[in-house]
mmCIF file of C-alpha atoms in Angstrom:
data_model
loop_
_atom_site.group_PDB
_atom_site.id
_atom_site.type_symbol
_atom_site.label_atom_id
_atom_site.label_comp_id
_atom_site.label_asym_id
_atom_site.label_seq_id
_atom_site.Cartn_x
_atom_site.Cartn_y
_atom_site.Cartn_z
ATOM 1 C CA LEU A 1274 191.888 -49.959 130.483
ATOM 2 C CA GLU A 1275 192.339 -47.295 133.116
ATOM 3 C CA TRP A 1276 190.084 -44.249 133.064
ATOM 4 C CA VAL A 1277 190.762 -40.888 134.674
ATOM 5 C CA GLU A 1278 187.659 -38.919 135.606
ATOM 6 C CA LEU A 1279 187.326 -35.375 134.284
ATOM 7 C CA SER A 1280 186.586 -32.500 136.623
ATOM 8 C CA GLU A 1281 182.969 -31.507 137.120
ATOM 9 C CA GLU A 1282 183.617 -28.154 135.471
ATOM 10 C CA ASP A 1283 185.122 -29.750 132.382
ATOM 11 C CA THR A 1284 182.292 -32.228 131.966
ATOM 12 C CA LYS A 1285 179.292 -30.028 132.809
ATOM 13 C CA ILE A 1286 176.716 -30.112 130.015
ATOM 14 C CA GLN A 1287 173.029 -29.455 129.636
ATOM 15 C CA ASN A 1288 170.715 -31.066 132.201
ATOM 16 C CA THR A 1289 173.667 -31.049 134.660
ATOM 17 C CA GLN A 1290 174.855 -34.430 133.393
ATOM 18 C CA ASN A 1291 178.534 -35.319 133.736
ATOM 19 C CA TRP A 1292 180.349 -37.559 131.287
ATOM 20 C CA ASN A 1293 183.428 -39.569 132.214
ATOM 21 C CA LEU A 1294 185.568 -39.846 129.086
ATOM 22 C CA PRO A 1295 188.895 -41.664 128.686
ATOM 23 C CA GLN A 1296 191.840 -39.399 129.392
ATOM 24 C CA ARG A 1297 194.661 -41.877 129.904
ATOM 25 C CA LEU A 1298 195.026 -45.489 128.846
ATOM 26 C CA LYS A 1299 197.536 -47.901 130.335
ATOM 27 C CA HIS A 1300 198.434 -51.334 129.047
ATOM 28 C CA HIS A 1301 199.106 -53.854 131.834
ATOM 29 C CA SER A 1302 199.781 -56.900 129.663
ATOM 30 C CA SER A 1303 203.310 -58.003 128.750
ATOM 31 C CA LYS A 1304 201.949 -60.356 126.096
ATOM 32 C CA ALA A 1305 201.341 -57.742 123.414
ATOM 33 C CA HIS A 1306 203.022 -58.840 120.189
ATOM 34 C CA PHE A 1307 201.513 -56.292 117.822
ATOM 35 C CA ARG A 1308 201.620 -52.531 118.185
ATOM 36 C CA GLY A 1309 200.329 -50.264 115.473
ATOM 37 C CA GLY A 1310 197.269 -48.844 113.823
ATOM 38 C CA VAL A 1311 194.063 -50.719 113.131
ATOM 39 C CA SER A 1312 194.633 -50.535 109.369
ATOM 40 C CA ASP A 1313 198.086 -52.124 109.699
ATOM 41 C CA TYR A 1314 196.650 -54.827 111.943
ATOM 42 C CA LEU A 1315 193.899 -55.673 109.475
ATOM 43 C CA LYS A 1316 196.409 -55.861 106.634
ATOM 44 C CA ASN A 1317 198.095 -58.684 108.550
ATOM 45 C CA GLU A 1318 194.828 -60.581 108.968
ATOM 46 C CA LYS A 1319 194.675 -62.636 105.744
ATOM 47 C CA SER A 1320 191.161 -63.837 106.497
ATOM 48 C CA LEU A 1321 189.815 -60.299 106.113
ATOM 49 C CA ASP A 1322 190.752 -60.097 102.435
ATOM 50 C CA TYR A 1323 192.074 -56.580 103.009
ATOM 51 C CA LYS A 1324 192.182 -54.402 99.911
ATOM 52 C CA SER A 1325 194.600 -51.505 99.853
ATOM 53 C CA SER A 1326 193.507 -48.107 98.584
ATOM 54 C CA GLU A 1327 196.927 -47.398 97.049
ATOM 55 C CA ASN A 1328 195.460 -47.506 93.537
ATOM 56 C CA SER A 1329 192.848 -44.861 94.298
ATOM 57 C CA GLN A 1330 193.087 -41.695 92.309
ATOM 58 C CA ALA A 1331 194.900 -38.859 94.064
ATOM 59 C CA SER A 1332 192.004 -36.505 93.359
ATOM 60 C CA HIS A 1333 189.585 -38.744 95.256
ATOM 61 C CA THR A 1334 192.035 -39.105 98.148
ATOM 62 C CA ASP A 1335 192.238 -35.332 98.415
ATOM 63 C CA LEU A 1336 188.456 -35.016 98.346
ATOM 64 C CA GLY A 1337 188.086 -37.685 101.020
ATOM 65 C CA THR A 1338 190.553 -35.841 103.247
ATOM 66 C CA LEU A 1339 188.711 -32.564 102.705
ATOM 67 C CA LEU A 1340 185.387 -34.212 103.530
ATOM 68 C CA HIS A 1341 186.736 -35.538 106.831
ATOM 69 C CA GLU A 1342 188.157 -32.120 107.670
ATOM 70 C CA VAL A 1343 184.828 -30.416 107.025
ATOM 71 C CA LEU A 1344 182.886 -33.041 108.996
ATOM 72 C CA SER A 1345 185.241 -32.540 111.943
ATOM 73 C CA VAL A 1346 184.219 -28.878 112.297
ATOM 74 C CA TRP A 1347 180.665 -28.670 110.904
ATOM 75 C CA ASN A 1348 178.054 -28.182 113.605
ATOM 76 C CA GLY A 1349 175.363 -30.020 111.652
ATOM 77 C CA ASP A 1350 173.428 -26.890 110.703
ATOM 78 C CA PRO A 1351 172.419 -27.164 107.025
ATOM 79 C CA ASN A 1352 172.278 -23.372 106.783
ATOM 80 C CA GLN A 1353 176.044 -23.244 107.255
ATOM 81 C CA ILE A 1354 176.926 -25.642 104.442
ATOM 82 C CA THR A 1355 177.360 -22.991 101.743
ATOM 83 C CA GLN A 1356 179.662 -20.841 103.865
ATOM 84 C CA LEU A 1357 181.607 -23.839 105.146
ATOM 85 C CA CYS A 1358 182.254 -25.122 101.634
ATOM 86 C CA GLN A 1359 183.151 -21.762 100.136
ATOM 87 C CA ASP A 1360 186.155 -22.075 97.783
ATOM 88 C CA LYS A 1361 185.926 -25.870 98.016
ATOM 89 C CA PRO A 1362 184.880 -28.342 95.280
ATOM 90 C CA LYS A 1363 181.113 -28.468 94.728
ATOM 91 C CA VAL A 1364 181.015 -32.182 95.504
ATOM 92 C CA LEU A 1365 181.801 -31.415 99.155
ATOM 93 C CA LYS A 1366 178.754 -29.203 99.484
ATOM 94 C CA ASP A 1367 176.622 -31.850 97.790
ATOM 95 C CA ALA A 1368 178.088 -34.508 100.093
ATOM 96 C CA LEU A 1369 177.111 -32.583 103.246
ATOM 97 C CA VAL A 1370 173.587 -32.089 101.928
ATOM 98 C CA ALA A 1371 173.330 -35.814 101.186
ATOM 99 C CA LEU A 1372 174.693 -36.778 104.622
ATOM 100 C CA HIS A 1373 172.301 -34.449 106.396
ATOM 101 C CA SER A 1374 169.355 -36.149 104.704
ATOM 102 C CA ILE A 1375 170.190 -39.655 105.970
ATOM 103 C CA GLU A 1376 167.370 -40.592 108.340
ATOM 104 C CA VAL A 1377 169.453 -42.546 110.835
ATOM 105 C CA LEU A 1378 171.775 -39.548 111.367
ATOM 106 C CA LYS A 1379 169.072 -36.993 112.197
ATOM 107 C CA GLU A 1380 169.497 -37.523 115.929
ATOM 108 C CA TYR A 1381 173.280 -37.133 115.577
ATOM 109 C CA TRP A 1382 173.021 -33.819 113.694
ATOM 110 C CA GLN A 1383 170.501 -32.533 116.237
ATOM 111 C CA ALA A 1384 172.762 -33.468 119.149
ATOM 112 C CA LEU A 1385 175.689 -31.781 117.440
ATOM 113 C CA GLN A 1386 173.760 -28.516 117.166
ATOM 114 C CA GLU A 1387 172.213 -28.613 120.635
ATOM 115 C CA ASN A 1388 174.942 -30.088 122.801
ATOM 116 C CA LYS A 1389 178.449 -30.357 121.420
ATOM 117 C CA LEU A 1390 179.749 -32.090 124.558
ATOM 118 C CA LYS A 1391 177.728 -35.163 123.646
ATOM 119 C CA VAL A 1392 179.653 -35.486 120.381
ATOM 120 C CA TYR A 1393 183.400 -36.020 119.971
ATOM 121 C CA ARG A 1394 185.083 -36.053 116.580
ATOM 122 C CA GLU A 1395 188.483 -37.279 115.446
ATOM 123 C CA PHE A 1396 188.681 -39.070 118.798
ATOM 124 C CA PRO A 1397 191.987 -40.952 119.383
ATOM 125 C CA MET A 1398 191.724 -44.405 120.932
ATOM 126 C CA LEU A 1399 193.795 -47.361 122.061
ATOM 127 C CA ILE A 1400 192.416 -50.883 121.732
ATOM 128 C CA LEU A 1401 194.167 -53.205 124.173
ATOM 129 C CA SER A 1402 194.111 -56.970 124.556
ATOM 130 C CA GLN A 1403 196.441 -59.773 125.608
ATOM 131 C CA ASP A 1404 197.623 -60.143 122.018
ATOM 132 C CA PHE A 1405 197.821 -56.628 120.611
ATOM 133 C CA THR A 1406 197.787 -52.910 121.217
ATOM 134 C CA LEU A 1407 196.137 -50.917 118.426
ATOM 135 C CA SER A 1408 195.732 -47.220 117.857
ATOM 136 C CA GLY A 1409 192.892 -45.648 115.932
ATOM 137 C CA VAL A 1410 190.838 -42.510 115.460
ATOM 138 C CA ALA A 1411 187.043 -42.540 115.580
ATOM 139 C CA ASP A 1412 185.498 -40.154 113.066
ATOM 140 C CA ALA A 1413 182.635 -39.371 115.454
ATOM 141 C CA LEU A 1414 181.359 -40.542 118.835
ATOM 142 C CA TYR A 1415 177.869 -39.653 119.999
ATOM 143 C CA PHE A 1416 177.148 -40.279 123.679
ATOM 144 C CA LYS A 1417 173.394 -40.694 123.588
ATOM 145 C CA THR A 1418 173.683 -41.610 127.271
ATOM 146 C CA PRO A 1419 176.813 -42.311 129.315
ATOM 147 C CA LYS A 1420 176.447 -46.011 128.484
ATOM 148 C CA ASP A 1421 174.847 -45.808 125.035
ATOM 149 C CA ILE A 1422 177.390 -44.767 122.415
ATOM 150 C CA TRP A 1423 177.210 -44.336 118.663
ATOM 151 C CA LEU A 1424 180.452 -44.964 116.781
ATOM 152 C CA ILE A 1425 180.194 -43.261 113.380
ATOM 153 C CA ASP A 1426 182.629 -43.790 110.531
ATOM 154 C CA TRP A 1427 182.647 -41.859 107.239
ATOM 155 C CA LYS A 1428 183.728 -43.842 104.176
ATOM 156 C CA SER A 1429 184.210 -42.179 100.793
ATOM 157 C CA SER A 1430 184.750 -43.551 97.317
ATOM 158 C CA SER A 1431 184.326 -42.566 93.694
ATOM 159 C CA GLN A 1432 181.554 -45.191 93.521
ATOM 160 C CA LEU A 1433 179.268 -46.379 96.310
ATOM 161 C CA THR A 1434 179.251 -49.811 94.695
ATOM 162 C CA ASN A 1435 182.933 -50.131 95.695
ATOM 163 C CA LEU A 1436 182.043 -49.627 99.356
ATOM 164 C CA ASN A 1437 179.208 -52.150 99.109
ATOM 165 C CA GLU A 1438 181.423 -55.002 97.932
ATOM 166 C CA PRO A 1439 181.153 -57.874 100.459
ATOM 167 C CA SER A 1440 184.912 -57.983 101.079
ATOM 168 C CA ARG A 1441 185.020 -54.228 101.686
ATOM 169 C CA LEU A 1442 182.030 -54.292 104.022
ATOM 170 C CA LYS A 1443 183.643 -57.131 105.958
ATOM 171 C CA LYS A 1444 186.812 -55.108 106.382
ATOM 172 C CA ILE A 1445 184.843 -52.046 107.544
ATOM 173 C CA GLU A 1446 182.857 -54.155 110.015
ATOM 174 C CA GLU A 1447 185.984 -55.746 111.483
ATOM 175 C CA GLN A 1448 187.670 -52.336 111.791
ATOM 176 C CA LEU A 1449 184.762 -50.764 113.648
ATOM 177 C CA LYS A 1450 184.240 -53.773 115.901
ATOM 178 C CA LEU A 1451 187.871 -53.413 116.951
ATOM 179 C CA TYR A 1452 187.238 -49.747 117.690
ATOM 180 C CA SER A 1453 184.196 -50.639 119.786
ATOM 181 C CA LYS A 1454 186.370 -52.745 122.110
ATOM 182 C CA ALA A 1455 187.786 -49.505 123.541
ATOM 183 C CA PHE A 1456 184.386 -48.904 125.208
ATOM 184 C CA SER A 1457 183.490 -52.442 126.245
ATOM 185 C CA SER A 1458 184.451 -51.915 129.898
ATOM 186 C CA PHE A 1459 181.787 -49.296 130.591
ATOM 187 C CA ALA A 1460 179.328 -49.017 127.678
ATOM 188 C CA SER A 1461 176.251 -51.228 127.664
ATOM 189 C CA THR A 1462 175.623 -50.549 123.961
ATOM 190 C CA VAL A 1463 177.940 -49.440 121.162
ATOM 191 C CA ARG A 1464 176.048 -48.786 117.950
ATOM 192 C CA ILE A 1465 178.242 -48.915 114.847
ATOM 193 C CA LEU A 1466 177.224 -46.740 111.911
ATOM 194 C CA ALA A 1467 179.278 -46.794 108.714
ATOM 195 C CA ILE A 1468 178.221 -44.139 106.218
ATOM 196 C CA GLY A 1469 179.289 -44.225 102.577
ATOM 197 C CA VAL A 1470 179.688 -41.146 100.398
ATOM 198 C CA GLN A 1471 180.146 -41.108 96.624
ATOM 199 C CA LEU A 1472 182.459 -38.182 95.859
ATOM 200 C CA ARG A 1473 181.633 -37.783 92.203
ATOM 201 C CA GLU A 1474 178.572 -36.770 90.250
ATOM 202 C CA PRO A 1475 175.942 -37.674 91.098
ATOM 203 C CA VAL A 1476 177.038 -37.220 94.713
ATOM 204 C CA LYS A 1477 175.111 -39.408 97.148
ATOM 205 C CA ALA A 1478 175.400 -40.890 100.612
ATOM 206 C CA GLU A 1479 173.918 -43.976 102.230
ATOM 207 C CA LEU A 1480 174.035 -46.157 105.318
ATOM 208 C CA LEU A 1481 176.485 -49.038 104.817
ATOM 209 C CA LEU A 1482 176.341 -50.739 108.225
ATOM 210 C CA ASP A 1483 174.182 -50.396 111.330
ATOM 211 C CA LEU A 1484 175.308 -52.849 114.000
ATOM 212 C CA ASN A 1485 175.317 -53.251 117.759
ATOM 213 C CA ALA A 1486 178.728 -54.331 118.993
#
């Protein structure tokens, strides 16, 4: 991995701290035999027992997309939920309320309100190794410190029990551990948080995984 340092003006945040975030990634290995997205890579790993979501109902897929869109712009303020979800299905409003109540995410929501430059959403990444080059997008990154990063992934389903199936949890864990490799050269700790949301009544959200990569 090759990092390009941002200018001081671009990276200035509260407490005069500067963050060096990846701006350009170069692959120096000629041994790469797989290039593609993380999902495609995992589909080729038979040991992961990958289950496709092709049979999911279109309505749930649309709701999941909407949820990700809202989470990519919401500043974490619960007082803005009603306005943000205006003219959207009620389950989205209920989902944001449920997510905001998850104890482990309280620090994340607070950081999002107080200091947006500590949080990056829909963050594109490249995961490079001698055997593959993978692309992916992190739902949310929270830089608690320059070397202590939270990698947050939102997972939605019509039933939380689907997300809690051992084979599904294994797939989610492997996906996020691959993502965490993008930060291994400079981060001392990458905390992986997978959050599940049930997008049907009764709407609820819960912590699926909490791991240190």
